[in-house]
Amino acid sequence: ELKVEQNPLFLSMQEGKNYTIYCNYSTTSDRLYWYRQDPGKSLESLFVLLSNGAVKQEGRLMASLDTKARLSTLHITAAVHDLSATYFCAVDHNNDMRFGAGTRLTVKP
Amino acid sequence: GAVVSQHPSWVICKSGTSVKIECRSLDFQATTMFWYRQFPKQSLMLMATSNEGSKATYEQGVEKDKFLINHASLTLSTLTVTSAHPEDSSFYICSARDQEFDYEQYFGPGTRLTVT
């Protein structure tokens, strides 16, 4: 069974600081997704990573994928308050999509 | 970008009644749609995968007779919660996979169900 582990589960950081969220998964997959969820809302797609070594950046967020290590990272650069949300990674294996537990990020001024 | 709608966005019903939730892909065709349930402060749990024109595939532990899924067309899937109980109260989210770009999955805005 495909398992997706995300850490940390909770992250409180100061504005302007950098941090990385990690996503490990148990089965070979070449589709890795990162989503953002605000309270009471659905998911907003951030990144789709489709190949080993893929790196994508949007604003202060950068995601990477290492399929050999079965690891994806979401790096936050110079955090701002607007980034406060819950971030999920998800892995797709044979049309079976599994989500990590989520990382609840709080950025403090 | 591709849009997935859900209706209703929230619903309150009494125990024992049934509730239907619609999921529509508005500007693309979706051969596969997914239904998720999310409890407060938890992750999304896949309930079932719905393919157009065929029976849905349910995850282990999800009662197919209680959560009826119909994927009638390439743009519409419905989830009916039958004989609802308070423990069915949750946030239900659908997603749709683009037939043309099948690595993309678009999420609906969710339906908050409260069973009293």
mmCIF file of C-alpha atoms in Angstrom:
data_model
loop_
_atom_site.group_PDB
_atom_site.id
_atom_site.type_symbol
_atom_site.label_atom_id
_atom_site.label_comp_id
_atom_site.label_asym_id
_atom_site.label_seq_id
_atom_site.Cartn_x
_atom_site.Cartn_y
_atom_site.Cartn_z
ATOM 1 C CA GLU A 1 0.000 0.000 0.000
ATOM 2 C CA LEU A 2 1.250 3.420 -0.929
ATOM 3 C CA LYS A 3 2.172 5.502 2.103
ATOM 4 C CA VAL A 4 3.032 9.167 2.149
ATOM 5 C CA GLU A 5 4.788 10.738 5.100
ATOM 6 C CA GLN A 6 5.079 14.432 5.518
ATOM 7 C CA ASN A 7 7.064 16.366 8.067
ATOM 8 C CA PRO A 8 6.932 18.449 10.005
ATOM 9 C CA LEU A 9 3.213 18.382 10.760
ATOM 10 C CA PHE A 10 3.321 21.783 12.377
ATOM 11 C CA LEU A 11 5.633 24.624 11.499
ATOM 12 C CA SER A 12 5.762 28.033 13.076
ATOM 13 C CA MET A 13 8.219 30.405 11.523
ATOM 14 C CA GLN A 14 9.151 34.047 11.577
ATOM 15 C CA GLU A 15 8.666 36.221 8.571
ATOM 16 C CA GLY A 16 11.776 36.394 6.460
ATOM 17 C CA LYS A 17 13.046 32.948 7.430
ATOM 18 C CA ASN A 18 13.555 29.920 5.226
ATOM 19 C CA TYR A 19 12.326 26.394 5.827
ATOM 20 C CA THR A 20 11.733 23.075 4.077
ATOM 21 C CA ILE A 21 8.843 20.653 4.242
ATOM 22 C CA TYR A 22 9.625 17.032 3.427
ATOM 23 C CA CYS A 23 7.494 14.405 1.744
ATOM 24 C CA ASN A 24 8.565 10.759 1.663
ATOM 25 C CA TYR A 25 6.617 8.046 -0.090
ATOM 26 C CA SER A 26 6.826 4.278 -0.117
ATOM 27 C CA THR A 27 6.173 3.150 -3.686
ATOM 28 C CA THR A 28 7.681 4.049 -7.005
ATOM 29 C CA SER A 29 5.810 6.938 -8.501
ATOM 30 C CA ASP A 30 6.501 9.641 -11.008
ATOM 31 C CA ARG A 31 3.725 12.012 -10.101
ATOM 32 C CA LEU A 32 4.087 14.145 -7.045
ATOM 33 C CA TYR A 33 1.782 17.015 -6.207
ATOM 34 C CA TRP A 34 1.890 19.878 -3.750
ATOM 35 C CA TYR A 35 -1.286 21.628 -2.647
ATOM 36 C CA ARG A 36 -2.194 24.477 -0.382
ATOM 37 C CA GLN A 37 -5.350 24.538 1.722
ATOM 38 C CA ASP A 38 -6.692 27.542 3.579
ATOM 39 C CA PRO A 39 -9.126 27.022 6.468
ATOM 40 C CA GLY A 40 -12.581 26.045 5.258
ATOM 41 C CA LYS A 41 -11.476 25.910 1.654
ATOM 42 C CA SER A 42 -10.600 23.233 -0.848
ATOM 43 C CA LEU A 43 -7.190 22.523 -2.316
ATOM 44 C CA GLU A 44 -5.197 24.875 -4.482
ATOM 45 C CA SER A 45 -2.679 23.244 -6.777
ATOM 46 C CA LEU A 46 0.856 24.531 -6.334
ATOM 47 C CA PHE A 47 3.113 22.153 -8.227
ATOM 48 C CA VAL A 48 3.037 18.973 -10.270
ATOM 49 C CA LEU A 49 6.362 17.167 -10.445
ATOM 50 C CA LEU A 50 6.584 14.490 -13.087
ATOM 51 C CA SER A 51 10.186 13.368 -13.339
ATOM 52 C CA ASN A 52 13.275 12.703 -11.303
ATOM 53 C CA GLY A 53 15.172 15.886 -10.636
ATOM 54 C CA ALA A 54 12.203 18.103 -11.436
ATOM 55 C CA VAL A 55 12.345 21.491 -9.786
ATOM 56 C CA LYS A 56 9.617 24.091 -9.951
ATOM 57 C CA GLN A 57 9.430 27.524 -8.418
ATOM 58 C CA GLU A 58 6.615 29.964 -7.918
ATOM 59 C CA GLY A 59 7.272 33.063 -5.890
ATOM 60 C CA ARG A 60 8.682 32.108 -2.495
ATOM 61 C CA LEU A 61 7.953 28.403 -2.943
ATOM 62 C CA MET A 62 10.162 25.876 -4.663
ATOM 63 C CA ALA A 63 9.445 22.172 -5.004
ATOM 64 C CA SER A 64 11.778 19.381 -6.033
ATOM 65 C CA LEU A 65 11.510 15.662 -6.643
ATOM 66 C CA ASP A 66 14.012 12.847 -6.179
ATOM 67 C CA THR A 67 12.310 9.669 -7.353
ATOM 68 C CA LYS A 68 15.240 7.480 -6.404
ATOM 69 C CA ALA A 69 15.072 8.625 -2.806
ATOM 70 C CA ARG A 70 11.269 8.792 -3.003
ATOM 71 C CA LEU A 71 11.475 12.269 -1.588
ATOM 72 C CA SER A 72 10.034 15.620 -2.461
ATOM 73 C CA THR A 73 10.727 18.905 -0.746
ATOM 74 C CA LEU A 74 8.843 22.184 -0.599
ATOM 75 C CA HIS A 75 11.194 25.007 0.248
ATOM 76 C CA ILE A 76 9.943 28.304 1.568
ATOM 77 C CA THR A 77 12.134 31.325 1.077
ATOM 78 C CA ALA A 78 11.774 34.506 3.127
ATOM 79 C CA ALA A 79 8.372 33.557 4.479
ATOM 80 C CA VAL A 80 5.573 36.082 4.629
ATOM 81 C CA HIS A 81 2.329 35.958 6.594
ATOM 82 C CA ASP A 82 0.275 35.212 3.468
ATOM 83 C CA LEU A 83 1.925 31.820 3.229
ATOM 84 C CA SER A 84 0.198 30.676 6.412
ATOM 85 C CA ALA A 85 -1.885 27.638 5.395
ATOM 86 C CA THR A 86 -1.797 23.854 5.401
ATOM 87 C CA TYR A 87 0.381 22.282 2.731
ATOM 88 C CA PHE A 88 -0.196 18.767 1.445
ATOM 89 C CA CYS A 89 1.904 16.581 -0.750
ATOM 90 C CA ALA A 90 0.214 13.813 -2.682
ATOM 91 C CA VAL A 91 1.541 10.894 -4.673
ATOM 92 C CA ASP A 92 -0.173 9.213 -7.576
ATOM 93 C CA HIS A 93 0.546 5.542 -8.185
ATOM 94 C CA ASN A 94 -1.568 3.740 -10.800
ATOM 95 C CA ASN A 95 -4.447 6.148 -10.448
ATOM 96 C CA ASP A 96 -4.319 5.796 -6.673
ATOM 97 C CA MET A 97 -3.744 9.209 -5.138
ATOM 98 C CA ARG A 98 -2.574 9.359 -1.520
ATOM 99 C CA PHE A 99 -2.076 12.438 0.565
ATOM 100 C CA GLY A 100 0.380 13.212 3.281
ATOM 101 C CA ALA A 101 -0.950 14.295 6.652
ATOM 102 C CA GLY A 102 -0.333 17.939 5.852
ATOM 103 C CA THR A 103 1.942 20.586 7.308
ATOM 104 C CA ARG A 104 0.219 23.407 9.110
ATOM 105 C CA LEU A 105 2.369 26.447 8.531
ATOM 106 C CA THR A 106 2.043 29.598 10.583
ATOM 107 C CA VAL A 107 4.170 32.582 9.676
ATOM 108 C CA LYS A 108 4.491 35.130 12.441
ATOM 109 C CA PRO A 109 5.362 38.756 11.922
ATOM 110 C CA GLY B 1 -7.382 27.163 -15.789
ATOM 111 C CA ALA B 2 -9.645 24.169 -15.504
ATOM 112 C CA VAL B 3 -12.581 24.510 -13.158
ATOM 113 C CA VAL B 4 -14.412 21.926 -11.121
ATOM 114 C CA SER B 5 -17.642 22.894 -9.427
ATOM 115 C CA GLN B 6 -19.488 21.220 -6.603
ATOM 116 C CA HIS B 7 -23.054 21.630 -5.532
ATOM 117 C CA PRO B 8 -24.197 22.281 -2.931
ATOM 118 C CA SER B 9 -21.344 24.025 -1.133
ATOM 119 C CA TRP B 10 -22.911 23.202 2.199
ATOM 120 C CA VAL B 11 -25.894 21.177 3.318
ATOM 121 C CA ILE B 12 -27.582 20.341 6.592
ATOM 122 C CA CYS B 13 -29.776 17.276 6.742
ATOM 123 C CA LYS B 14 -31.491 15.131 9.324
ATOM 124 C CA SER B 15 -30.383 11.653 10.285
ATOM 125 C CA GLY B 16 -31.830 9.012 8.033
ATOM 126 C CA THR B 17 -32.205 11.188 4.982
ATOM 127 C CA SER B 18 -30.142 11.067 1.797
ATOM 128 C CA VAL B 19 -28.052 13.811 0.300
ATOM 129 C CA LYS B 20 -26.735 14.117 -3.244
ATOM 130 C CA ILE B 21 -23.584 16.053 -4.065
ATOM 131 C CA GLU B 22 -22.740 16.947 -7.656
ATOM 132 C CA CYS B 23 -19.282 17.385 -9.096
ATOM 133 C CA ARG B 24 -18.869 18.946 -12.528
ATOM 134 C CA SER B 25 -15.879 19.651 -14.709
ATOM 135 C CA LEU B 26 -16.813 22.899 -16.394
ATOM 136 C CA ASP B 27 -14.340 23.313 -19.214
ATOM 137 C CA PHE B 28 -12.751 19.941 -19.744
ATOM 138 C CA GLN B 29 -13.678 16.291 -20.009
ATOM 139 C CA ALA B 30 -12.865 14.043 -17.119
ATOM 140 C CA THR B 31 -12.738 10.305 -17.598
ATOM 141 C CA THR B 32 -11.864 9.883 -13.946
ATOM 142 C CA MET B 33 -13.223 11.670 -10.922
ATOM 143 C CA PHE B 34 -12.276 11.133 -7.315
ATOM 144 C CA TRP B 35 -14.236 11.610 -4.110
ATOM 145 C CA TYR B 36 -12.498 12.498 -0.876
ATOM 146 C CA ARG B 37 -13.614 13.070 2.671
ATOM 147 C CA GLN B 38 -11.825 15.346 5.064
ATOM 148 C CA PHE B 39 -12.481 15.559 8.783
ATOM 149 C CA PRO B 40 -11.446 18.680 10.708
ATOM 150 C CA LYS B 41 -7.692 19.151 10.960
ATOM 151 C CA GLN B 42 -7.054 15.937 9.061
ATOM 152 C CA SER B 43 -5.838 15.039 5.622
ATOM 153 C CA LEU B 44 -7.925 14.005 2.648
ATOM 154 C CA MET B 45 -9.015 10.404 2.549
ATOM 155 C CA LEU B 46 -9.835 8.906 -0.816
ATOM 156 C CA MET B 47 -13.281 7.329 -0.747
ATOM 157 C CA ALA B 48 -13.680 6.153 -4.302
ATOM 158 C CA THR B 49 -12.521 6.528 -7.852
ATOM 159 C CA SER B 50 -15.200 7.062 -10.436
ATOM 160 C CA ASN B 51 -14.781 6.294 -14.108
ATOM 161 C CA GLU B 52 -17.273 7.447 -16.683
ATOM 162 C CA GLY B 53 -19.598 4.690 -17.728
ATOM 163 C CA SER B 54 -18.381 2.106 -15.241
ATOM 164 C CA LYS B 55 -18.787 1.258 -11.593
ATOM 165 C CA ALA B 56 -16.831 3.206 -9.041
ATOM 166 C CA THR B 57 -13.921 1.647 -7.224
ATOM 167 C CA TYR B 58 -14.270 2.080 -3.488
ATOM 168 C CA GLU B 59 -11.474 2.218 -0.971
ATOM 169 C CA GLN B 60 -11.316 -0.348 1.762
ATOM 170 C CA GLY B 61 -13.684 0.511 4.568
ATOM 171 C CA VAL B 62 -15.981 2.694 2.474
ATOM 172 C CA GLU B 63 -19.484 1.257 2.198
ATOM 173 C CA LYS B 64 -20.552 1.261 -1.427
ATOM 174 C CA ASP B 65 -24.217 0.929 -0.505
ATOM 175 C CA LYS B 66 -24.022 3.970 1.703
ATOM 176 C CA PHE B 67 -21.992 6.201 -0.574
ATOM 177 C CA LEU B 68 -23.485 5.802 -4.022
ATOM 178 C CA ILE B 69 -21.397 7.178 -6.841
ATOM 179 C CA ASN B 70 -22.592 7.728 -10.368
ATOM 180 C CA HIS B 71 -20.378 9.031 -13.145
ATOM 181 C CA ALA B 72 -23.019 9.621 -15.767
ATOM 182 C CA SER B 73 -20.999 11.668 -18.237
ATOM 183 C CA LEU B 74 -17.525 12.995 -18.887
ATOM 184 C CA THR B 75 -18.390 16.138 -16.945
ATOM 185 C CA LEU B 76 -20.566 14.956 -14.078
ATOM 186 C CA SER B 77 -20.179 12.650 -11.112
ATOM 187 C CA THR B 78 -22.538 12.452 -8.157
ATOM 188 C CA LEU B 79 -22.086 11.185 -4.624
ATOM 189 C CA THR B 80 -25.211 10.256 -2.689
ATOM 190 C CA VAL B 81 -24.899 9.750 1.028
ATOM 191 C CA THR B 82 -27.771 7.454 1.926
ATOM 192 C CA SER B 83 -29.363 7.168 5.347
ATOM 193 C CA ALA B 84 -27.027 9.806 6.677
ATOM 194 C CA HIS B 85 -25.828 9.727 10.288
ATOM 195 C CA PRO B 86 -24.075 12.417 12.329
ATOM 196 C CA GLU B 87 -20.751 10.614 11.870
ATOM 197 C CA ASP B 88 -21.086 11.231 8.126
ATOM 198 C CA SER B 89 -20.715 14.950 8.798
ATOM 199 C CA SER B 90 -17.580 15.978 6.983
ATOM 200 C CA PHE B 91 -16.093 18.033 4.178
ATOM 201 C CA TYR B 92 -16.493 16.174 0.896
ATOM 202 C CA ILE B 93 -14.209 17.156 -1.965
ATOM 203 C CA CYS B 94 -14.254 15.883 -5.511
ATOM 204 C CA SER B 95 -11.522 16.109 -8.074
ATOM 205 C CA ALA B 96 -11.398 15.480 -11.783
ATOM 206 C CA ARG B 97 -8.603 14.290 -13.986
ATOM 207 C CA ASP B 98 -8.268 16.021 -17.325
ATOM 208 C CA GLN B 99 -8.697 13.512 -20.128
ATOM 209 C CA GLU B 100 -6.197 15.351 -22.282
ATOM 210 C CA PHE B 101 -3.579 16.054 -19.604
ATOM 211 C CA ASP B 102 -4.102 13.147 -17.288
ATOM 212 C CA TYR B 103 -1.402 14.162 -14.850
ATOM 213 C CA GLU B 104 -3.473 17.167 -13.886
ATOM 214 C CA GLN B 105 -6.087 16.790 -11.212
ATOM 215 C CA TYR B 106 -8.397 19.650 -10.386
ATOM 216 C CA PHE B 107 -10.256 19.938 -7.120
ATOM 217 C CA GLY B 108 -13.742 21.194 -6.509
ATOM 218 C CA PRO B 109 -14.473 23.747 -3.778
ATOM 219 C CA GLY B 110 -15.878 21.099 -1.453
ATOM 220 C CA THR B 111 -19.234 20.402 0.171
ATOM 221 C CA ARG B 112 -19.656 20.688 3.907
ATOM 222 C CA LEU B 113 -22.207 18.166 5.113
ATOM 223 C CA THR B 114 -23.730 18.415 8.566
ATOM 224 C CA VAL B 115 -26.074 15.670 9.704
ATOM 225 C CA THR B 116 -28.220 16.512 12.702
#
